[in-house]
Amino acid sequence: MKKVRIDIVSDVVCPWCIIGYQRLELALATLADKIDADIHWHPFELNPAMGPAGQNLREHLQEKYGSTLEESISARENLTKLGEEAGFLFHFFDDMRIYNTRKAHQLLMWSSSEGKQFELQMALFRAYFSEQKDISDDEQLIECATAVGLDPEVAKMVITDQSWAGTVAHTEHQWLEAGIHAVPAIIINQKHLISGAQTPDLLISALEQITLNTH
């Protein structure tokens, strides 16, 4: 068994990030007898300047990328299908909004020291994409934290503490300095970058090449 460190830079409102992770899980399941993966999640904000009310998702994508309504409908259908194939439920709806994720990342950073980062990461992806929740809302965030066994009082403190916000911003800046400008970004053993939500087959091939053929 090879011990492999995997760092994932992602945002919890990025559909490709959860698809990419689910595909990575499928790849790791295939290599379960060869690779023991140690996974660490890192913050990336797609919209750090997003206001507290968020923005209609379709309107946001139209402004940011020029997406038409037809393209939006097609993209959501495609993501839903790819999610199903990878084992994740997307539940898009017409009035869906995109939110500021700084507080979510503050909680995720703290949850790492509590040994609950993976559980919280998945809970936040589900809350936003499957359960139609506002993951910029303090109460929703505390609810997610509590559901995975984190202390709600400490969670409340973490999301209102500016020093945690500063730590997230600093970490994000470090990843930008390292050349990460799009997510998901998967880094194997701290030196091999896999960009985007690659297929399980490609991930299996990459993991085998990187970790099993090195001497």
PDB file of C-alpha atoms in Angstrom:
ATOM      1  CA  MET A   1       0.000   0.000   0.000  1.00  0.00           C
ATOM      2  CA  LYS A   2       1.341   3.401  -1.015  1.00  0.00           C
ATOM      3  CA  LYS A   3       0.452   6.330   1.249  1.00  0.00           C
ATOM      4  CA  VAL A   4      -0.590   9.214  -0.999  1.00  0.00           C
ATOM      5  CA  ARG A   5      -1.316  12.804   0.008  1.00  0.00           C
ATOM      6  CA  ILE A   6      -4.089  14.426  -2.033  1.00  0.00           C
ATOM      7  CA  ASP A   7      -4.833  18.140  -1.679  1.00  0.00           C
ATOM      8  CA  ILE A   8      -8.086  19.422  -3.193  1.00  0.00           C
ATOM      9  CA  VAL A   9      -8.582  23.142  -3.772  1.00  0.00           C
ATOM     10  CA  SER A  10     -12.290  23.822  -4.227  1.00  0.00           C
ATOM     11  CA  ASP A  11     -15.358  25.939  -3.524  1.00  0.00           C
ATOM     12  CA  VAL A  12     -18.604  24.566  -2.096  1.00  0.00           C
ATOM     13  CA  VAL A  13     -20.703  26.325  -4.771  1.00  0.00           C
ATOM     14  CA  CYS A  14     -18.661  24.766  -7.599  1.00  0.00           C
ATOM     15  CA  PRO A  15     -20.576  21.851  -9.186  1.00  0.00           C
ATOM     16  CA  TRP A  16     -17.465  20.549 -10.944  1.00  0.00           C
ATOM     17  CA  CYS A  17     -15.675  20.361  -7.582  1.00  0.00           C
ATOM     18  CA  ILE A  18     -18.097  17.791  -6.165  1.00  0.00           C
ATOM     19  CA  ILE A  19     -18.205  15.893  -9.473  1.00  0.00           C
ATOM     20  CA  GLY A  20     -14.401  15.893  -9.514  1.00  0.00           C
ATOM     21  CA  TYR A  21     -14.261  14.622  -5.949  1.00  0.00           C
ATOM     22  CA  GLN A  22     -16.851  11.873  -6.549  1.00  0.00           C
ATOM     23  CA  ARG A  23     -14.875  10.731  -9.592  1.00  0.00           C
ATOM     24  CA  LEU A  24     -11.689  10.725  -7.519  1.00  0.00           C
ATOM     25  CA  GLU A  25     -13.465   8.515  -4.963  1.00  0.00           C
ATOM     26  CA  LEU A  26     -14.423   6.076  -7.749  1.00  0.00           C
ATOM     27  CA  ALA A  27     -10.794   5.997  -8.891  1.00  0.00           C
ATOM     28  CA  LEU A  28      -9.508   5.461  -5.349  1.00  0.00           C
ATOM     29  CA  ALA A  29     -12.026   2.653  -4.802  1.00  0.00           C
ATOM     30  CA  THR A  30     -10.559   0.874  -7.832  1.00  0.00           C
ATOM     31  CA  LEU A  31      -7.052   1.317  -6.412  1.00  0.00           C
ATOM     32  CA  ALA A  32      -8.061   0.538  -2.809  1.00  0.00           C
ATOM     33  CA  ASP A  33      -5.638  -2.393  -2.547  1.00  0.00           C
ATOM     34  CA  LYS A  34      -2.708  -0.257  -3.765  1.00  0.00           C
ATOM     35  CA  ILE A  35      -3.229   3.300  -2.498  1.00  0.00           C
ATOM     36  CA  ASP A  36      -4.022   4.715   0.943  1.00  0.00           C
ATOM     37  CA  ALA A  37      -5.153   8.296   0.295  1.00  0.00           C
ATOM     38  CA  ASP A  38      -4.828  11.099   2.835  1.00  0.00           C
ATOM     39  CA  ILE A  39      -7.123  13.881   1.555  1.00  0.00           C
ATOM     40  CA  HIS A  40      -6.948  17.558   2.568  1.00  0.00           C
ATOM     41  CA  TRP A  41      -9.382  20.257   1.407  1.00  0.00           C
ATOM     42  CA  HIS A  42      -8.366  23.873   0.791  1.00  0.00           C
ATOM     43  CA  PRO A  43     -10.369  27.060   0.206  1.00  0.00           C
ATOM     44  CA  PHE A  44     -10.998  28.822  -3.087  1.00  0.00           C
ATOM     45  CA  GLU A  45     -13.718  31.439  -3.493  1.00  0.00           C
ATOM     46  CA  LEU A  46     -15.244  31.717  -6.957  1.00  0.00           C
ATOM     47  CA  ASN A  47     -16.923  34.984  -5.941  1.00  0.00           C
ATOM     48  CA  PRO A  48     -15.088  36.583  -3.008  1.00  0.00           C
ATOM     49  CA  ALA A  49     -16.814  39.937  -3.625  1.00  0.00           C
ATOM     50  CA  MET A  50     -20.342  38.452  -3.609  1.00  0.00           C
ATOM     51  CA  GLY A  51     -22.660  40.415  -1.304  1.00  0.00           C
ATOM     52  CA  PRO A  52     -24.575  38.910   1.635  1.00  0.00           C
ATOM     53  CA  ALA A  53     -27.819  38.506  -0.363  1.00  0.00           C
ATOM     54  CA  GLY A  54     -26.121  36.447  -3.077  1.00  0.00           C
ATOM     55  CA  GLN A  55     -27.337  36.607  -6.675  1.00  0.00           C
ATOM     56  CA  ASN A  56     -29.648  34.622  -8.910  1.00  0.00           C
ATOM     57  CA  LEU A  57     -27.415  31.878 -10.327  1.00  0.00           C
ATOM     58  CA  ARG A  58     -28.583  32.214 -13.943  1.00  0.00           C
ATOM     59  CA  GLU A  59     -28.223  35.989 -13.806  1.00  0.00           C
ATOM     60  CA  HIS A  60     -24.748  35.582 -12.297  1.00  0.00           C
ATOM     61  CA  LEU A  61     -23.565  33.163 -14.991  1.00  0.00           C
ATOM     62  CA  GLN A  62     -25.033  35.372 -17.710  1.00  0.00           C
ATOM     63  CA  GLU A  63     -23.070  38.360 -16.351  1.00  0.00           C
ATOM     64  CA  LYS A  64     -19.859  36.421 -15.764  1.00  0.00           C
ATOM     65  CA  TYR A  65     -19.737  34.181 -18.833  1.00  0.00           C
ATOM     66  CA  GLY A  66     -22.470  35.468 -21.156  1.00  0.00           C
ATOM     67  CA  SER A  67     -24.478  32.226 -20.747  1.00  0.00           C
ATOM     68  CA  THR A  68     -27.914  32.198 -22.390  1.00  0.00           C
ATOM     69  CA  LEU A  69     -31.010  30.650 -20.799  1.00  0.00           C
ATOM     70  CA  GLU A  70     -30.759  27.717 -23.226  1.00  0.00           C
ATOM     71  CA  GLU A  71     -27.120  27.152 -22.299  1.00  0.00           C
ATOM     72  CA  SER A  72     -27.996  27.329 -18.598  1.00  0.00           C
ATOM     73  CA  ILE A  73     -30.764  24.733 -18.980  1.00  0.00           C
ATOM     74  CA  SER A  74     -28.469  22.456 -20.975  1.00  0.00           C
ATOM     75  CA  ALA A  75     -25.608  22.860 -18.465  1.00  0.00           C
ATOM     76  CA  ARG A  76     -27.863  21.990 -15.526  1.00  0.00           C
ATOM     77  CA  GLU A  77     -29.183  18.896 -17.304  1.00  0.00           C
ATOM     78  CA  ASN A  78     -25.619  17.813 -18.079  1.00  0.00           C
ATOM     79  CA  LEU A  79     -24.389  18.418 -14.521  1.00  0.00           C
ATOM     80  CA  THR A  80     -27.370  16.522 -13.081  1.00  0.00           C
ATOM     81  CA  LYS A  81     -26.591  13.540 -15.341  1.00  0.00           C
ATOM     82  CA  LEU A  82     -22.859  13.598 -14.539  1.00  0.00           C
ATOM     83  CA  GLY A  83     -23.686  13.922 -10.844  1.00  0.00           C
ATOM     84  CA  GLU A  84     -25.905  10.839 -10.990  1.00  0.00           C
ATOM     85  CA  GLU A  85     -23.153   8.876 -12.732  1.00  0.00           C
ATOM     86  CA  ALA A  86     -20.684   9.879 -10.009  1.00  0.00           C
ATOM     87  CA  GLY A  87     -23.122   9.315  -7.122  1.00  0.00           C
ATOM     88  CA  PHE A  88     -24.202  12.876  -6.276  1.00  0.00           C
ATOM     89  CA  LEU A  89     -27.666  14.452  -6.436  1.00  0.00           C
ATOM     90  CA  PHE A  90     -27.982  17.903  -7.995  1.00  0.00           C
ATOM     91  CA  HIS A  91     -31.326  19.601  -7.424  1.00  0.00           C
ATOM     92  CA  PHE A  92     -31.194  22.801  -9.486  1.00  0.00           C
ATOM     93  CA  PHE A  93     -34.185  25.157  -9.494  1.00  0.00           C
ATOM     94  CA  ASP A  94     -35.150  28.374 -11.312  1.00  0.00           C
ATOM     95  CA  ASP A  95     -34.646  30.759  -8.383  1.00  0.00           C
ATOM     96  CA  MET A  96     -31.373  29.159  -7.257  1.00  0.00           C
ATOM     97  CA  ARG A  97     -28.866  31.700  -5.952  1.00  0.00           C
ATOM     98  CA  ILE A  98     -25.099  31.726  -5.673  1.00  0.00           C
ATOM     99  CA  TYR A  99     -23.662  32.872  -2.359  1.00  0.00           C
ATOM    100  CA  ASN A 100     -20.546  34.211  -0.729  1.00  0.00           C
ATOM    101  CA  THR A 101     -18.652  31.216   0.714  1.00  0.00           C
ATOM    102  CA  ARG A 102     -16.089  32.869   3.016  1.00  0.00           C
ATOM    103  CA  LYS A 103     -17.846  31.759   6.235  1.00  0.00           C
ATOM    104  CA  ALA A 104     -18.265  28.225   4.896  1.00  0.00           C
ATOM    105  CA  HIS A 105     -14.506  28.086   4.305  1.00  0.00           C
ATOM    106  CA  GLN A 106     -13.845  29.430   7.803  1.00  0.00           C
ATOM    107  CA  LEU A 107     -15.836  26.500   9.204  1.00  0.00           C
ATOM    108  CA  LEU A 108     -14.081  24.022   6.911  1.00  0.00           C
ATOM    109  CA  MET A 109     -10.653  25.245   7.980  1.00  0.00           C
ATOM    110  CA  TRP A 110     -11.564  24.906  11.663  1.00  0.00           C
ATOM    111  CA  SER A 111     -13.224  21.506  11.119  1.00  0.00           C
ATOM    112  CA  SER A 112      -9.908  20.136   9.857  1.00  0.00           C
ATOM    113  CA  SER A 113      -8.406  20.504  13.347  1.00  0.00           C
ATOM    114  CA  GLU A 114     -11.475  18.719  14.751  1.00  0.00           C
ATOM    115  CA  GLY A 115     -11.105  15.751  12.375  1.00  0.00           C
ATOM    116  CA  LYS A 116     -14.442  16.557  10.709  1.00  0.00           C
ATOM    117  CA  GLN A 117     -13.407  18.344   7.525  1.00  0.00           C
ATOM    118  CA  PHE A 118     -14.513  15.654   5.074  1.00  0.00           C
ATOM    119  CA  GLU A 119     -17.915  15.251   6.738  1.00  0.00           C
ATOM    120  CA  LEU A 120     -18.523  19.003   6.755  1.00  0.00           C
ATOM    121  CA  GLN A 121     -17.329  19.411   3.167  1.00  0.00           C
ATOM    122  CA  MET A 122     -19.856  16.810   1.991  1.00  0.00           C
ATOM    123  CA  ALA A 123     -22.613  18.280   4.193  1.00  0.00           C
ATOM    124  CA  LEU A 124     -22.068  21.723   2.624  1.00  0.00           C
ATOM    125  CA  PHE A 125     -22.075  20.375  -0.933  1.00  0.00           C
ATOM    126  CA  ARG A 126     -25.344  18.552  -0.178  1.00  0.00           C
ATOM    127  CA  ALA A 127     -26.888  21.540   1.597  1.00  0.00           C
ATOM    128  CA  TYR A 128     -26.271  23.809  -1.378  1.00  0.00           C
ATOM    129  CA  PHE A 129     -26.752  21.543  -4.393  1.00  0.00           C
ATOM    130  CA  SER A 130     -29.168  18.882  -3.123  1.00  0.00           C
ATOM    131  CA  GLU A 131     -31.156  20.620  -0.368  1.00  0.00           C
ATOM    132  CA  GLN A 132     -31.435  24.144  -1.825  1.00  0.00           C
ATOM    133  CA  LYS A 133     -30.029  25.863   1.275  1.00  0.00           C
ATOM    134  CA  ASP A 134     -28.361  29.258   1.681  1.00  0.00           C
ATOM    135  CA  ILE A 135     -24.862  28.294   2.792  1.00  0.00           C
ATOM    136  CA  SER A 136     -23.906  31.896   3.513  1.00  0.00           C
ATOM    137  CA  ASP A 137     -26.511  32.021   6.296  1.00  0.00           C
ATOM    138  CA  ASP A 138     -25.079  31.664   9.813  1.00  0.00           C
ATOM    139  CA  GLU A 139     -27.889  29.413  11.059  1.00  0.00           C
ATOM    140  CA  GLN A 140     -27.639  27.069   8.070  1.00  0.00           C
ATOM    141  CA  LEU A 141     -23.877  26.841   8.516  1.00  0.00           C
ATOM    142  CA  ILE A 142     -24.166  26.089  12.231  1.00  0.00           C
ATOM    143  CA  GLU A 143     -26.810  23.474  11.427  1.00  0.00           C
ATOM    144  CA  CYS A 144     -24.439  21.755   8.967  1.00  0.00           C
ATOM    145  CA  ALA A 145     -21.611  21.863  11.513  1.00  0.00           C
ATOM    146  CA  THR A 146     -23.816  20.451  14.277  1.00  0.00           C
ATOM    147  CA  ALA A 147     -25.096  17.669  11.999  1.00  0.00           C
ATOM    148  CA  VAL A 148     -21.563  16.320  11.546  1.00  0.00           C
ATOM    149  CA  GLY A 149     -20.780  16.445  15.263  1.00  0.00           C
ATOM    150  CA  LEU A 150     -19.099  19.820  15.641  1.00  0.00           C
ATOM    151  CA  ASP A 151     -19.781  22.097  18.621  1.00  0.00           C
ATOM    152  CA  PRO A 152     -22.417  24.674  17.544  1.00  0.00           C
ATOM    153  CA  GLU A 153     -21.149  27.320  19.979  1.00  0.00           C
ATOM    154  CA  VAL A 154     -17.608  27.091  18.659  1.00  0.00           C
ATOM    155  CA  ALA A 155     -18.931  27.008  15.088  1.00  0.00           C
ATOM    156  CA  LYS A 156     -20.798  30.253  15.768  1.00  0.00           C
ATOM    157  CA  MET A 157     -17.619  31.837  17.068  1.00  0.00           C
ATOM    158  CA  VAL A 158     -15.568  30.677  14.068  1.00  0.00           C
ATOM    159  CA  ILE A 159     -17.911  32.180  11.462  1.00  0.00           C
ATOM    160  CA  THR A 160     -18.035  35.545  13.229  1.00  0.00           C
ATOM    161  CA  ASP A 161     -14.304  35.749  13.996  1.00  0.00           C
ATOM    162  CA  GLN A 162     -12.377  38.010  11.599  1.00  0.00           C
ATOM    163  CA  SER A 163      -9.118  36.216  12.327  1.00  0.00           C
ATOM    164  CA  TRP A 164     -10.577  33.049  10.774  1.00  0.00           C
ATOM    165  CA  ALA A 165     -11.710  35.109   7.772  1.00  0.00           C
ATOM    166  CA  GLY A 166      -8.177  36.457   7.470  1.00  0.00           C
ATOM    167  CA  THR A 167      -6.674  32.974   7.632  1.00  0.00           C
ATOM    168  CA  VAL A 168      -8.938  31.810   4.790  1.00  0.00           C
ATOM    169  CA  ALA A 169      -8.015  34.844   2.673  1.00  0.00           C
ATOM    170  CA  HIS A 170      -4.307  34.252   3.316  1.00  0.00           C
ATOM    171  CA  THR A 171      -4.565  30.577   2.367  1.00  0.00           C
ATOM    172  CA  GLU A 172      -6.469  31.401  -0.818  1.00  0.00           C
ATOM    173  CA  HIS A 173      -3.782  33.933  -1.720  1.00  0.00           C
ATOM    174  CA  GLN A 174      -1.097  31.252  -1.261  1.00  0.00           C
ATOM    175  CA  TRP A 175      -2.885  28.963  -3.724  1.00  0.00           C
ATOM    176  CA  LEU A 176      -3.234  31.814  -6.238  1.00  0.00           C
ATOM    177  CA  GLU A 177       0.490  32.509  -5.857  1.00  0.00           C
ATOM    178  CA  ALA A 178       1.118  28.804  -6.508  1.00  0.00           C
ATOM    179  CA  GLY A 179      -0.711  29.143  -9.833  1.00  0.00           C
ATOM    180  CA  ILE A 180      -4.140  27.764  -8.911  1.00  0.00           C
ATOM    181  CA  HIS A 181      -6.682  29.977 -10.693  1.00  0.00           C
ATOM    182  CA  ALA A 182      -9.486  27.485 -11.358  1.00  0.00           C
ATOM    183  CA  VAL A 183     -11.107  24.660  -9.416  1.00  0.00           C
ATOM    184  CA  PRO A 184     -11.230  21.805  -8.768  1.00  0.00           C
ATOM    185  CA  ALA A 185      -7.462  21.513  -8.517  1.00  0.00           C
ATOM    186  CA  ILE A 186      -6.195  18.159  -7.271  1.00  0.00           C
ATOM    187  CA  ILE A 187      -2.557  17.990  -6.198  1.00  0.00           C
ATOM    188  CA  ILE A 188      -0.940  14.584  -5.707  1.00  0.00           C
ATOM    189  CA  ASN A 189       1.952  14.310  -3.243  1.00  0.00           C
ATOM    190  CA  GLN A 190       2.280  18.103  -3.212  1.00  0.00           C
ATOM    191  CA  LYS A 191       3.767  18.317  -6.717  1.00  0.00           C
ATOM    192  CA  HIS A 192       1.535  16.798  -9.416  1.00  0.00           C
ATOM    193  CA  LEU A 193      -1.434  18.963 -10.441  1.00  0.00           C
ATOM    194  CA  ILE A 194      -4.608  17.539 -11.993  1.00  0.00           C
ATOM    195  CA  SER A 195      -6.911  20.358 -13.116  1.00  0.00           C
ATOM    196  CA  GLY A 196     -10.665  20.046 -13.520  1.00  0.00           C
ATOM    197  CA  ALA A 197     -13.125  17.200 -12.976  1.00  0.00           C
ATOM    198  CA  GLN A 198     -11.343  14.443 -14.859  1.00  0.00           C
ATOM    199  CA  THR A 199     -12.879  11.030 -15.556  1.00  0.00           C
ATOM    200  CA  PRO A 200     -12.303   8.153 -13.130  1.00  0.00           C
ATOM    201  CA  ASP A 201     -10.252   6.340 -15.809  1.00  0.00           C
ATOM    202  CA  LEU A 202      -7.931   9.295 -16.278  1.00  0.00           C
ATOM    203  CA  LEU A 203      -7.581   9.682 -12.502  1.00  0.00           C
ATOM    204  CA  ILE A 204      -6.759   5.979 -12.102  1.00  0.00           C
ATOM    205  CA  SER A 205      -4.104   6.263 -14.810  1.00  0.00           C
ATOM    206  CA  ALA A 206      -2.630   9.441 -13.280  1.00  0.00           C
ATOM    207  CA  LEU A 207      -2.569   8.006  -9.747  1.00  0.00           C
ATOM    208  CA  GLU A 208      -0.901   4.816 -10.960  1.00  0.00           C
ATOM    209  CA  GLN A 209       1.733   6.734 -12.920  1.00  0.00           C
ATOM    210  CA  ILE A 210       2.479   9.200 -10.137  1.00  0.00           C
ATOM    211  CA  THR A 211       2.409   6.895  -7.130  1.00  0.00           C
ATOM    212  CA  LEU A 212       3.029   3.350  -8.259  1.00  0.00           C
ATOM    213  CA  ASN A 213       5.738   3.766 -10.893  1.00  0.00           C
ATOM    214  CA  THR A 214       8.049   6.002  -8.892  1.00  0.00           C
ATOM    215  CA  HIS A 215      11.227   4.551  -7.439  1.00  0.00           C
TER     216      HIS A 215
END
